[in-house]
XYZ file of C-alpha atoms in Angstrom:
653
model
C 0.000 0.000 0.000
C 1.438 3.398 -1.003
C 1.785 6.368 1.347
C -1.177 8.731 1.899
C -0.099 11.764 -0.071
C -2.194 14.931 -0.400
C -3.663 15.205 -3.891
C -4.236 18.588 -5.623
C -7.990 19.030 -5.897
C -10.512 21.461 -7.326
C -13.575 21.502 -5.045
C -15.595 23.640 -7.515
C -16.557 25.795 -4.534
C -18.726 28.303 -6.423
C -20.666 25.829 -8.550
C -21.246 23.345 -5.711
C -22.262 26.107 -3.285
C -24.780 27.503 -5.783
C -26.369 24.071 -6.249
C -26.419 23.345 -2.510
C -27.698 26.739 -1.238
C -24.433 27.279 0.664
C -23.077 30.319 -1.239
C -23.502 32.581 1.803
C -20.858 30.710 3.829
C -17.547 32.554 3.797
C -14.394 30.466 3.700
C -12.543 28.180 1.317
C -13.837 24.834 2.584
C -16.517 23.012 0.606
C -19.922 23.089 2.378
C -22.625 20.870 0.845
C -25.970 19.341 1.812
C -26.698 15.653 2.177
C -28.660 13.592 -0.352
C -27.371 15.719 -3.236
C -24.428 15.297 -5.629
C -21.357 17.552 -5.645
C -18.492 17.607 -8.137
C -14.743 17.485 -7.508
C -11.786 17.307 -9.909
C -8.371 16.039 -8.899
C -5.074 15.922 -10.791
C -2.235 13.499 -11.098
C -4.258 10.557 -12.384
C -2.117 9.062 -15.106
C -4.472 6.235 -15.956
C -8.057 7.544 -16.091
C -9.415 4.013 -16.536
C -7.982 2.845 -13.208
C -10.240 1.763 -10.358
C -10.836 4.491 -7.798
C -12.168 3.881 -4.281
C -13.234 6.848 -2.128
C -13.222 6.960 1.673
C -15.404 9.519 3.500
C -15.072 9.499 7.278
C -16.179 11.662 10.211
C -15.787 11.624 13.986
C -13.038 10.252 16.253
C -13.297 6.496 15.473
C -14.864 6.099 12.011
C -16.518 2.726 11.332
C -18.990 1.263 8.864
C -21.092 -0.060 11.783
C -21.751 3.485 13.068
C -22.084 4.893 9.521
C -19.201 7.283 10.221
C -17.084 5.599 7.532
C -18.101 5.045 3.905
C -15.993 3.290 1.269
C -17.318 3.458 -2.291
C -16.010 2.918 -5.806
C -17.108 4.633 -9.001
C -20.344 3.481 -10.620
C -22.414 4.469 -13.635
C -25.308 5.946 -11.610
C -25.682 7.596 -8.199
C -27.029 5.459 -5.355
C -30.124 6.572 -3.457
C -29.205 4.383 -0.471
C -25.532 4.995 0.316
C -22.513 7.038 -0.750
C -21.588 6.814 -4.433
C -19.227 8.291 -7.017
C -19.934 8.741 -10.730
C -17.103 9.584 -13.132
C -18.072 12.755 -15.013
C -15.068 13.219 -17.273
C -11.362 12.509 -17.394
C -8.340 13.729 -19.323
C -4.734 12.565 -19.406
C -3.961 13.961 -15.956
C -7.254 14.805 -14.205
C -10.602 13.231 -13.413
C -13.939 14.815 -12.421
C -16.178 12.875 -10.063
C -19.748 13.488 -8.883
C -20.082 12.327 -5.255
C -23.489 11.716 -3.633
C -24.258 11.173 0.051
C -27.376 9.421 1.393
C -30.415 11.442 2.584
C -29.777 10.281 6.145
C -26.002 10.795 6.227
C -24.416 11.984 9.460
C -23.788 15.729 9.317
C -20.469 17.341 10.231
C -16.916 17.652 8.893
C -15.704 14.775 6.723
C -12.231 13.724 5.637
C -12.139 12.536 2.019
C -9.442 10.365 0.479
C -9.078 8.220 -2.654
C -7.365 4.894 -3.328
C -6.239 3.992 -6.819
C -5.225 0.563 -8.086
C -3.536 1.498 -11.367
C -0.231 -0.283 -10.658
C 0.865 -3.193 -8.554
C 0.992 -1.062 -5.399
C -2.332 0.647 -4.575
C -1.867 4.152 -3.194
C -4.072 6.353 -0.992
C -4.235 10.124 -1.402
C -5.885 12.591 0.982
C -8.181 14.951 -0.887
C -9.040 17.194 2.083
C -12.108 17.990 4.197
C -15.646 19.137 3.492
C -18.697 19.885 5.659
C -22.013 18.070 5.159
C -25.271 19.696 6.340
C -28.986 18.876 6.525
C -30.894 19.476 3.269
C -34.389 20.994 3.585
C -34.568 21.272 -0.251
C -34.359 17.480 -0.667
C -37.562 15.438 -0.369
C -35.742 12.455 1.161
C -34.359 14.453 4.088
C -36.030 14.428 7.539
C -35.921 18.250 7.468
C -37.495 18.562 3.981
C -39.602 21.727 3.797
C -41.726 21.812 0.610
C -42.052 25.628 0.447
C -39.037 27.329 -1.180
C -40.038 30.656 0.442
C -40.000 28.995 3.873
C -36.557 27.464 3.162
C -35.324 30.979 2.332
C -36.770 32.402 5.585
C -36.033 29.599 8.042
C -32.597 28.475 6.768
C -31.024 31.247 4.668
C -32.361 34.457 6.288
C -29.842 36.042 8.662
C -32.216 38.690 10.072
C -35.146 38.067 12.378
C -37.679 39.892 14.525
C -38.279 38.737 18.094
C -41.547 39.776 19.740
C -41.688 40.964 23.348
C -43.710 43.163 25.727
C -47.007 41.775 26.948
C -50.251 40.544 25.381
C -51.820 44.035 25.545
C -48.786 45.752 24.097
C -46.688 43.636 21.717
C -43.413 45.085 20.466
C -40.720 43.574 18.251
C -36.987 44.090 17.914
C -34.522 43.012 15.235
C -31.878 40.307 15.675
C -28.893 39.437 13.516
C -28.683 35.623 13.450
C -25.586 35.835 11.202
C -25.342 32.063 10.651
C -23.146 32.474 7.541
C -20.721 35.056 8.920
C -17.004 34.442 9.590
C -16.299 31.204 11.428
C -19.817 30.671 12.839
C -20.051 27.296 11.065
C -16.838 26.111 12.774
C -18.174 27.312 16.123
C -21.467 25.441 15.570
C -19.536 22.249 14.808
C -17.459 22.701 17.959
C -20.653 23.176 20.046
C -21.640 19.622 19.077
C -18.188 18.319 20.075
C -18.383 19.935 23.525
C -21.760 18.538 24.596
C -22.159 16.202 27.567
C -23.364 13.511 25.155
C -20.144 13.738 23.114
C -17.902 13.828 26.181
C -19.573 10.746 27.671
C -19.535 8.683 24.454
C -18.113 10.410 21.355
C -18.589 7.455 19.003
C -22.297 6.994 19.802
C -22.933 10.749 19.812
C -21.482 11.257 16.312
C -23.406 8.213 15.029
C -26.703 9.936 16.018
C -25.933 13.163 14.153
C -28.039 12.149 11.156
C -31.157 12.760 13.291
C -32.493 16.333 13.712
C -34.547 15.154 16.690
C -31.387 14.059 18.524
C -29.323 17.109 17.548
C -32.125 19.550 18.418
C -32.283 18.119 21.934
C -28.491 18.110 22.394
C -28.192 21.710 21.174
C -31.074 22.927 23.375
C -28.858 21.787 26.288
C -25.618 23.237 24.867
C -26.912 26.758 24.227
C -27.435 27.236 27.986
C -24.476 26.875 30.348
C -26.181 24.997 33.180
C -24.705 21.503 32.894
C -22.013 21.577 30.283
C -20.100 24.867 29.999
C -22.516 25.723 27.198
C -22.713 28.991 25.316
C -24.832 31.411 27.403
C -25.240 31.875 31.156
C -28.738 32.959 32.209
C -29.321 35.844 34.631
C -32.719 37.185 35.770
C -31.497 39.089 38.835
C -31.488 42.598 37.358
C -27.765 43.041 38.152
C -25.325 42.049 35.428
C -21.853 42.693 36.824
C -19.100 40.818 35.025
C -21.139 40.567 31.836
C -23.667 42.267 29.580
C -27.325 43.071 30.248
C -29.274 40.500 28.171
C -31.180 43.345 26.454
C -27.943 44.826 25.063
C -27.212 42.030 22.547
C -28.314 42.621 18.952
C -27.068 39.420 17.336
C -25.780 35.890 17.919
C -22.390 36.358 16.215
C -20.792 38.365 19.015
C -22.032 35.835 21.605
C -20.710 32.796 19.709
C -17.385 34.529 18.987
C -17.010 35.503 22.670
C -17.691 31.887 23.695
C -14.992 30.586 21.352
C -12.442 33.326 22.062
C -12.721 32.868 25.855
C -11.713 29.216 25.520
C -15.367 28.103 25.531
C -16.395 29.777 28.790
C -20.124 30.638 29.084
C -20.991 34.143 27.859
C -22.588 36.383 30.479
C -25.645 36.994 30.284
C -28.775 35.811 28.547
C -32.526 35.553 29.011
C -35.098 33.596 27.002
C -34.858 35.533 23.723
C -31.045 35.297 23.742
C -31.122 31.500 24.202
C -33.759 31.164 21.453
C -31.903 33.468 19.051
C -28.562 31.666 19.500
C -30.269 28.280 19.002
C -31.891 29.662 15.818
C -28.439 30.630 14.508
C -26.926 27.206 15.259
C -29.820 25.171 13.788
C -30.153 27.335 10.638
C -26.387 27.101 10.174
C -26.594 23.282 10.260
C -29.541 23.321 7.828
C -32.537 22.646 10.139
C -35.421 25.076 9.368
C -35.922 27.053 12.599
C -37.811 30.110 13.844
C -38.322 31.940 17.150
C -41.757 31.834 18.811
C -42.966 34.258 21.511
C -45.667 33.111 23.934
C -47.336 35.919 25.918
C -48.519 35.209 29.497
C -46.343 32.110 29.489
C -46.685 29.707 32.419
C -43.783 28.055 34.198
C -45.522 25.111 35.844
C -42.792 23.856 38.184
C -44.817 21.105 39.885
C -46.396 19.651 36.735
C -50.057 19.954 37.798
C -51.066 22.132 34.778
C -51.953 24.894 37.239
C -50.116 28.089 38.134
C -50.625 29.538 41.633
C -49.990 33.257 42.189
C -50.056 34.747 45.713
C -50.749 38.342 46.871
C -50.887 40.004 50.277
C -53.762 42.234 51.439
C -52.108 45.335 49.878
C -51.819 43.709 46.444
C -48.063 43.012 46.610
C -47.021 39.916 44.706
C -45.537 37.260 47.000
C -42.798 34.844 45.986
C -44.473 31.683 47.280
C -44.113 28.418 45.414
C -42.068 27.778 42.273
C -44.794 28.516 39.691
C -44.628 31.769 37.735
C -46.110 33.609 34.763
C -43.742 35.386 32.369
C -45.053 38.412 30.460
C -43.528 36.691 27.462
C -41.297 33.721 26.839
C -39.371 32.915 23.651
C -38.570 29.414 22.378
C -37.895 27.754 19.018
C -39.768 25.720 16.472
C -37.768 23.482 14.132
C -39.212 21.585 11.176
C -38.605 17.833 10.847
C -40.323 14.460 10.718
C -40.993 12.403 13.853
C -40.428 8.822 12.824
C -40.592 7.876 16.533
C -44.161 9.251 16.877
C -45.681 8.881 13.410
C -46.569 11.253 10.558
C -49.357 13.148 12.354
C -46.758 14.500 14.812
C -44.222 15.623 12.184
C -43.773 19.273 11.168
C -42.973 22.025 13.679
C -41.244 20.780 16.835
C -40.751 22.900 19.962
C -37.210 23.261 21.362
C -36.394 25.501 24.329
C -32.819 26.319 25.337
C -33.826 28.502 28.326
C -32.913 26.531 31.468
C -36.231 26.217 33.324
C -36.642 22.586 34.410
C -34.422 19.526 34.065
C -35.377 16.896 31.499
C -33.543 13.574 31.609
C -31.324 15.015 34.354
C -30.078 18.080 32.436
C -31.460 21.447 31.333
C -32.791 20.653 27.879
C -36.300 20.863 26.457
C -37.878 19.225 23.424
C -38.397 18.417 20.705
C -42.096 18.450 21.603
C -44.424 17.994 18.630
C -46.612 21.087 18.253
C -49.489 18.874 17.028
C -49.142 16.724 20.166
C -49.321 19.837 22.366
C -52.482 21.055 20.601
C -54.201 17.679 21.001
C -53.177 17.228 24.661
C -51.018 14.178 23.849
C -48.788 14.958 26.811
C -47.452 11.403 27.128
C -45.397 11.756 23.919
C -41.647 12.541 23.857
C -40.186 15.057 24.666
C -41.350 17.415 27.446
C -44.924 17.804 26.150
C -46.473 18.378 29.640
C -44.160 21.326 30.302
C -44.861 22.961 26.911
C -48.617 22.228 27.197
C -48.679 24.067 30.558
C -46.738 27.030 29.101
C -49.587 27.715 26.668
C -52.618 26.257 28.443
C -52.275 25.979 32.253
C -55.112 27.228 34.453
C -54.296 30.176 36.691
C -55.245 30.565 40.375
C -54.867 33.901 42.211
C -54.691 33.630 46.013
C -54.699 36.125 48.898
C -52.172 34.912 51.474
C -52.179 36.058 55.116
C -48.636 35.544 56.416
C -49.774 35.988 60.065
C -52.242 33.105 59.980
C -50.882 31.134 56.986
C -54.396 31.173 55.524
C -54.874 31.437 51.783
C -58.105 32.509 50.115
C -58.811 32.067 46.414
C -59.509 35.457 44.819
C -60.209 34.174 41.310
C -59.341 31.410 38.861
C -58.837 31.906 35.124
C -58.623 29.236 32.446
C -58.123 31.680 29.543
C -55.192 33.712 30.895
C -52.170 31.637 29.843
C -50.786 31.412 26.303
C -51.921 34.518 24.410
C -50.964 36.019 21.032
C -48.327 33.353 20.286
C -46.211 35.130 17.659
C -43.520 34.676 15.025
C -42.104 36.679 12.112
C -43.893 36.381 8.751
C -42.168 34.631 5.850
C -40.452 37.213 3.639
C -41.925 40.195 5.515
C -41.109 42.127 8.693
C -44.595 41.489 10.135
C -45.994 39.509 13.075
C -47.994 36.315 12.490
C -50.251 34.903 15.222
C -49.916 31.104 15.583
C -51.965 30.647 18.788
C -54.491 28.415 17.002
C -51.663 26.034 16.072
C -50.991 25.469 19.790
C -54.538 25.145 21.143
C -58.210 25.272 20.285
C -60.095 28.509 20.928
C -59.885 29.504 24.591
C -63.084 28.736 26.486
C -64.421 26.449 23.748
C -65.724 22.975 24.602
C -62.923 21.399 22.535
C -60.217 23.329 24.404
C -61.621 22.183 27.785
C -61.865 18.592 26.501
C -58.194 18.658 25.474
C -57.236 20.166 28.863
C -59.115 17.365 30.686
C -57.483 14.761 28.418
C -54.023 16.157 29.294
C -54.814 16.066 33.048
C -56.043 12.484 32.724
C -52.916 11.346 30.833
C -50.797 12.856 33.628
C -52.915 11.104 36.305
C -54.121 14.420 37.759
C -57.894 13.938 37.313
C -58.316 11.294 40.027
C -55.517 12.432 42.302
C -56.315 14.346 45.513
C -54.466 17.657 45.530
C -54.512 19.353 48.968
C -53.336 22.651 47.434
C -56.184 22.811 44.898
C -59.131 25.195 45.408
C -62.526 23.671 46.193
C -65.218 23.680 43.511
C -67.141 26.153 45.716
C -64.149 28.530 45.730
C -63.771 28.269 41.941
C -67.447 29.002 41.324
C -67.742 31.959 43.709
C -68.335 35.245 41.949
C -67.357 38.622 43.434
C -70.047 41.285 43.799
C -67.902 43.805 41.975
C -65.494 43.668 39.057
C -62.677 45.987 38.140
C -60.136 46.942 35.498
C -57.369 49.464 34.879
C -57.755 51.756 31.873
C -54.829 53.699 30.425
C -55.195 57.459 30.097
C -52.476 59.166 28.065
C -49.177 57.936 26.664
C -47.071 55.005 27.882
C -43.481 56.175 27.492
C -40.397 55.593 29.602
C -39.539 58.880 31.321
C -43.138 60.173 31.415
C -45.611 59.986 34.316
C -48.375 57.373 33.954
C -52.087 58.010 34.316
C -54.391 55.043 34.895
C -58.069 54.896 35.750
C -59.242 52.139 38.112
C -62.859 51.378 37.175
C -64.887 49.323 39.683
C -68.352 48.106 38.730
C -71.204 46.513 40.657
C -74.660 47.988 40.119
C -72.959 51.216 39.103
C -69.466 52.189 37.982
C -66.973 54.040 40.110
C -63.746 55.442 38.662
C -60.595 56.400 40.550
C -57.574 58.044 38.921
C -54.179 56.521 39.676
C -51.178 58.786 38.957
C -47.722 57.179 38.989
C -44.730 59.521 38.714
C -41.630 58.577 36.687
C -39.407 58.712 39.784
C -41.826 56.303 41.548
C -41.745 53.617 38.867
C -38.207 54.185 37.494
C -36.678 51.680 39.935
C -39.465 49.106 39.366
C -38.995 48.912 35.589
C -37.952 45.461 34.403
C -35.368 44.963 31.644
C -38.286 44.619 29.205
C -39.675 48.047 30.284
C -42.694 46.599 32.104
C -44.338 47.442 35.422
C -47.168 45.572 37.081
C -49.938 47.614 38.751
C -52.132 45.699 41.208
C -55.107 46.699 43.368
C -56.950 44.417 45.770
C -60.434 45.655 46.627
C -61.698 44.446 50.004
C -65.474 44.099 50.077
C -67.235 43.935 53.460
C -68.657 40.420 53.926
C -67.952 39.752 50.251
C -65.389 38.220 47.914
C -62.164 40.182 47.363
C -61.447 41.555 43.910
C -57.987 41.526 42.309
C -57.424 44.092 39.554
C -54.140 43.798 37.754
C -52.463 45.141 34.651
C -49.001 44.674 33.208
C -47.968 47.862 31.486
C -45.210 47.791 28.860
C -43.758 51.218 28.168
C -42.495 52.484 24.836
C -38.899 53.611 24.568
C -38.130 57.013 23.058
C -37.662 56.847 19.279
C -34.348 56.755 17.429
C -34.200 57.737 13.780
C -31.858 56.003 11.300
C -31.219 57.373 7.788
C -28.974 55.997 5.043
C -27.486 59.066 3.331
C -27.133 58.013 -0.286
C -27.243 54.832 -2.316
C -25.857 51.623 -0.782
C -23.629 49.782 -3.290
C -21.438 46.681 -2.969
C -17.875 47.535 -1.788
C -18.644 51.298 -1.748
C -18.779 53.464 1.385
C -22.156 54.930 2.374
C -22.910 57.221 5.344
C -25.564 56.459 7.955
C -26.962 58.996 10.447
C -28.590 58.076 13.784
C -30.568 60.796 15.629
C -31.744 60.582 19.257
C -33.512 63.273 21.316
C -33.389 63.132 25.115
C -37.105 63.154 26.120
C -36.722 63.668 29.891
C -35.963 66.821 31.865
C -32.620 65.612 33.256
C -29.253 64.975 31.628
C -28.500 61.517 30.252
C -24.940 60.202 30.569
C -22.861 57.175 29.422
C -24.439 57.154 25.950
C -23.359 54.294 23.679
C -24.489 53.429 20.153
C -24.057 49.827 18.994
C -24.545 48.860 15.326
C -24.396 45.561 13.412
C -25.741 43.951 10.260
C -24.751 40.905 8.194
C -23.090 41.893 4.878
C -23.134 45.592 5.897
C -20.277 45.685 8.402
C -17.985 43.186 10.126
C -18.718 42.467 13.772
C -20.294 45.079 16.061
C -19.497 48.792 15.787
C -19.578 50.647 19.128
C -19.624 54.458 19.300
C -19.482 56.655 22.425
C -21.772 59.691 22.433
C -21.329 62.806 24.660
C -23.883 63.392 27.480
C -27.201 64.987 26.435
C -29.011 67.761 28.281
C -32.814 67.774 28.666
C -34.478 67.808 25.205
C -31.061 67.915 23.479
C -30.674 66.104 20.151
C -27.636 64.001 19.216
C -26.656 63.152 15.652
C -24.095 60.398 15.022
C -22.642 59.408 11.642
C -20.693 56.326 10.602
C -19.827 54.514 7.360
C -20.934 51.153 5.966
C -19.209 49.152 3.234
C -21.775 46.530 2.075
C -20.235 43.249 0.887
C -23.260 41.698 -0.833
C -26.254 42.929 -2.849
C -29.890 42.514 -1.800
C -32.130 43.640 1.067
C -30.040 43.841 4.262
C -30.944 44.894 7.805
C -28.971 47.346 9.934
C -29.580 46.908 13.691
C -29.100 49.877 16.004
C -29.036 49.823 19.820
C -28.777 53.032 21.924
C -28.061 52.934 25.677
C -27.497 55.520 28.391
C -27.788 55.719 32.181
C -31.546 56.455 32.035
C -32.584 54.233 29.094
C -31.169 50.765 28.566
C -31.135 49.400 25.045
C -33.430 51.351 22.753
C -33.521 49.237 19.612
C -34.504 49.797 16.007
C -33.590 48.369 12.623
C -33.420 49.778 9.113
C -33.767 47.896 5.837
C -30.923 48.785 3.463
C -31.298 47.850 -0.207
C -27.799 47.175 -1.532
C -27.212 47.285 -5.308
C -24.205 46.340 -7.464
């Protein structure tokens, strides 16, 4: 056997990338999709008629048994079952070969070599490495997505909109997924090689990488740092020393680069939308169609009884009792693939959640849960269906708790509170699409209650005595009066708030509630929300809880592109911000990024601004690619954290 020399090779990078929808990857390594042929030409073949045998291998201990090693000769037609090579053309000193991989090939980086048997001593030559990805354009692939427009959006689009706020006041902000930028592909491959699964058993882990179900679950664990030195460390404390406020990120690229450059130490800090956005980047990069989903009034049902208990004292202050909670909004992912383990009716969109909320199988991972299974209450199906079902459909109990006596009294129960306005970005447009009906039947309908009962029964909750549950009498009691908060005037950070508390029994009674900026400034959450609560005590009657979550609008920032944006030509951009409050704002920073518009994140310091003063900041872009691109802008100062906007930039040649 001859020595393994390295053979000069033409990977036909441009042509192969065009055919395989991988042109956006930067770098000089071939990136192709499985189940589809790619062409290579190599030199130094003196006898074109000789027998050639190719070896494609991946992972630490390649073997045919684990399908991490394939050995295949040339044939007249491509195989639909395994790896194959078809001779395209040959000349006196070169040969062109079309190589095909199976639809269920393991994804990752492969080493390719060729053996020739032209003379008495067969020789092996290394041809180099290439990366193989999932193929949503191929009907044989588990991730096949029939709509070309959806493939464009959920695999190739580098810009997204994530929805936030609350169900009464939905806002959206831009995010740069950047899955094709720089060395993001290499980082995504190294995420797989740093998982607990890989570290425990690398051979078995790599052998499962043909399966999007397996990889989705592994990556939902790796994007959070809880068990495995994963990518992002969560922080909900409100203090972010030693890291960045989760609201300050505008894209995944900086996070993934920081993780790699620090020697794979978790990046500080993230919250739900950061975990979901990073997982979107990784899965789109690997070729799995993925989108972010925002669920408003999202339940965290810690004890698995499909009920969320919220406690208040007599003054209406929320009490931290019990592990259940309701998030104004929560962001997770949906990825598109078949579920051969469950059957065709459960294929399609699968829920994955990288936010570390509850352990699953001993580590912080969640999903894939079939969205169809969640809608139908099939909570006994893998993976984590009960948890996701509760997020969108738990019943909500509000209790008054007397700490002196330990007595709790049910104020009201709601079965229509949880899981509202479930949202995602539209395909090909910067609009919001409501997908609530894909998660559950209409709230309050007979069908929705039937599904809820079915889920409780499957979890063994229907016949089980629960000492913490309210009595039927408590649930059915009706207060003599009802109430609600109405908003009067604008809802802007920095301005006083005017609310009207309207109480109604036989007649209405209105009371004005005025909240000054300096009273609520310290209570503002990172997502610019305050909760206003009133408990109305009725003599000899049932108490009434009136509550409203109020999301405030940030001041506006204006972005203008000054001139025509052309490939490889400088163009000026101007960002204008006016200080809306009557005190100075200090520590002003402008952060800008955008795939194919600039490299990395541009950070600009801005001088302090007096009351009502306007700042104008200019910088230059040099676009690298034509087409519609998105510029993301984030402005921060000591009084306003992370005011975000984005601007579409049409780049021409």
